[in-house]
Amino acid sequence: MYRTALRNVLAHKGRLLMTALAVMLGTAFVAGTMVFSDTFGKAMRDSNSKSYSDVSVQVVDRAADSGSSGRHRSESGTGTLDDSSVKALAALPGTANARGVVSGFTGVADKKGSLIGQTWAAKGANFAPGPDGADPRYPMAEGRGPKDAGEVALDRRTADKAGYKVGDTVRVASTGPVVSAKLTGVFTTDDPVVNTGGTLTLFDRATAQQVLLEPGRYSSIVLTAKPGTSQDALLNDVQAKIGTDRQFDIQTGAQLKADDEAMITRGTDSLRTMLLVFAGISLFVGIFIIANTFTMLVAQRTKELALLRAIGASRKQVTRSVLVEALLIGTISAVAGLAAGVGIGAGLQSLMGSLDENMPSGSLVIKPVTILVTIVVGVLVTVLSALLPARRAARIAPVAAMSSGDQPATQKSLLIRNTIGALLTAAGLSLIAYGASTGDDSGRMPVGIGAFLSLIGVFVLLPLLSRPVVALVGPLLRGLGGTPGKLAQQNAVRNPRRTAATAAALTIGLTLVSGLTVIGSSVTDALDRTLTSSVKADYLVDAANGMPLTGSLAEQIAKAPGVAASSPLVESHWSVADTSVKVTGLDPKSYEQLVRMKLTSGAADALGKGQLLVDSDLAKKLNVTAGSTVTTSFPDRTSGPVTVGGVYEKGGVLGSAVMANAELVKHEPKAHTSAVLVKGQDGATEALKQSLTDATGANPVIEVKSMQDVRKGFSQAITFALNMMYGLLAMSVLVAILGVINTLAMSVFERKREIGMLRAIGLDRRGIKRMVRLESVVISVFGAGIGLALGCFIAWAINGTLRNSLSGLTTVLPYGQLALFLGLAGLVGLVAALWPARRASRLDILESIKTD
């Protein structure tokens, strides 16, 4: 029987080719994901490990690191890290060197005034020279380090990218005024910010403290231990010196390195998980192809298997012979997938390097677990997919050797299948509806489970659904294709199991694609309507990195020519009636020109009276109305009563609570200014935009955005996420196409006698091609249509779970895109049928109609 299985594989290698390709593509995705994530993670860890080569112990001022200026007393007698802290720690017996570090966000403009690199990877620090005038952390390749406020040094990559030379004038900025400084040096560094494509600007110590923190203050102190002193011993000395005040984080270099490696591992694990999910989808699609292929092979070999049973083969032996075929196919395909996966991993690494030349790289990492997982997954998926066809093969009676054609499914089996499918679908749809009704994230688990059950249930019911759905397009097929069209319709419904198995692969892909598209369109619409309904301002000015703006910037914007009204958006966190609330500050004199608040109670002038406005959800949560008084704890550690002056409808950019700016800064003088809203005298004009840009000093990290720009930013972010998802789903769509090709090709072989008869009675080759192509299109559109309907329903449910998180969210069906997906599915079916149709039209008439 094993020799028989091997002979069958060799005899049907052409018909098994598409199955092997499906398994190979799925396992290649798995292997490529694992190789890429392992390689990328190792390269990141190797690059990052160099950052702590001179760090034995690091003391971080948590308040300074978070941008706060709050001061607390430590046991060393200093409220923050300053020069006295550096001296005290340098005097410890185990300390060889102590260096005060100042760091923070600093953007660098190129010669055209545009920001170099990304804002999240733009860093500034202090140049800390030793007695020899050099800073070992930043060795100068050209020139020298900065010595006063008018000088800076840049890392080599940033200088080369912008074309800066020593002696050039460089414009750098945080969120405050732009600084024009002389470039005195270009340095090399192993700082991870630079190694990952960021920029690093060095100032002299005093300037760094003034620009990035505050005079005399350090964000951290780095200690290097003397020979013979362990990091742990020095750590104990430091803790004894400065105490265990929660303001300070004290860690050894080994701990810092381990923490960074753990963070990198978590990041690469998340990336790997996401990619493996899409690889799993491809393999799931492949299951239908494998099962369909073996089902058709078993049907085509009915006589052969019946003869084996007649000459003494047991049912177990027949089952094993089919499973051995699957095992051979799975093993060969998995090995090929592993080889292809290594190539995919190398390609992804090369792609990352081409997108960002500063990404760390290294040799490919192929772990034994990658080899094992890839082969095991490929074999298991193939064997399990062939299990049901193998059992069917074992049930073929010896008497079937005397008959021809497929063994039809019994009415009992169809009834059981339809009953199971109906129960699964009903249970899934019920869970989805329940999850959607919750309105919050508690419904996401029921929606997820319901979506899975519904998908499985619909797959089981596809044979039942195929007949009425395909019958609907019968008149269209006859109108477009005439007799070949009528034959195509009949072929599509003749074997509903096969039609369903072929369509199922496309159903999966279209369910996911349509669901993602509907969710993206719905979120975009909600954000757009929220912005339109709540903002009257013409422009919004904010920092590109999301960091706070300086107070002076808001004043400069208010004085800019063409500005009719403006207000900084100030943010603070208060504890209102023991509930943490983010309060947004506005200028009471101008807010009515800048925002829309639909008050349900209270008066608009309450803001000018120093009263609090809350949205309807917060009012309900706190059980307050206009005129209520609530006890509030402020950031300056004081507390007192605050009067609720009004309640407004939920939604918009203002959040759940609004207060006058003057009232906010009473309790937090350095409150976070997130943006400035601006209303122009003549609306949103280019002249006003230029005026606002000039008011910011043409700061490369400050963005002046019209409301259309804000909407476009939201839309682009969502579109980028969708395109990435579409790209990851492309593999499963490709596997689905292979499934259509495979089924049609095998169907042509199975029906060659019928095709020969059609040719004999006058149907020409063109008619045969048209018949096969139309059959493929019908099956593809059928599967896609079911997927679109299910995807839209699941998207509606997911939107229901987001209602509390995103005000005004409703389900928006992008009919144009959905119609495009349906059309593309038809095109996929047409393309997939090209080879099988050509093969069918070339069958020899006499050879086809003779008895096998």
Short mmCIF file of N, CA and C in Angstrom, two decimals, residues 87 189 221 301 319 377 407 439 526 538 549 590 677 728 851:
data_model
loop_
_atom_site.label_atom_id
_atom_site.label_comp_id
_atom_site.label_asym_id
_atom_site.label_seq_id
_atom_site.Cartn_x
_atom_site.Cartn_y
_atom_site.Cartn_z
N LYS A 87 29.21 65.42 41.64
CA LYS A 87 30.41 65.39 42.50
C LYS A 87 30.26 64.36 43.61
N THR A 189 28.94 57.80 16.48
CA THR A 189 28.34 57.31 17.72
C THR A 189 27.65 55.98 17.49
N ILE A 221 22.60 60.69 35.43
CA ILE A 221 24.04 60.65 35.70
C ILE A 221 24.51 59.23 35.41
N ARG A 301 -10.42 8.29 -8.62
CA ARG A 301 -9.80 6.97 -8.48
C ARG A 301 -10.76 5.98 -7.82
N THR A 319 -7.19 4.09 3.88
CA THR A 319 -7.05 5.38 4.56
C THR A 319 -5.59 5.77 4.69
N VAL A 377 4.36 22.17 10.67
CA VAL A 377 3.13 22.86 10.27
C VAL A 377 2.70 22.41 8.87
N GLN A 407 -19.37 8.97 -6.64
CA GLN A 407 -20.34 8.40 -5.72
C GLN A 407 -21.08 9.57 -5.08
N GLY A 439 -21.61 47.90 23.18
CA GLY A 439 -21.15 49.26 22.95
C GLY A 439 -19.76 49.56 23.46
N ALA A 526 -16.37 58.97 11.03
CA ALA A 526 -16.65 59.47 12.38
C ALA A 526 -15.68 60.58 12.77
N ASP A 538 -9.80 77.75 11.63
CA ASP A 538 -9.29 77.52 10.28
C ASP A 538 -7.99 76.73 10.31
N LEU A 549 3.79 72.65 23.44
CA LEU A 549 4.30 73.90 22.88
C LEU A 549 4.64 74.86 24.01
N SER A 590 -12.39 83.87 23.25
CA SER A 590 -12.36 83.53 21.83
C SER A 590 -12.88 82.13 21.50
N LEU A 677 -5.44 76.77 18.43
CA LEU A 677 -6.48 76.93 17.42
C LEU A 677 -6.49 78.36 16.92
N LEU A 728 -0.61 42.07 3.48
CA LEU A 728 -0.42 40.82 4.21
C LEU A 728 -1.45 39.77 3.81
N THR A 851 -13.83 5.22 -23.37
CA THR A 851 -13.92 4.77 -21.97
C THR A 851 -12.53 4.67 -21.37
#
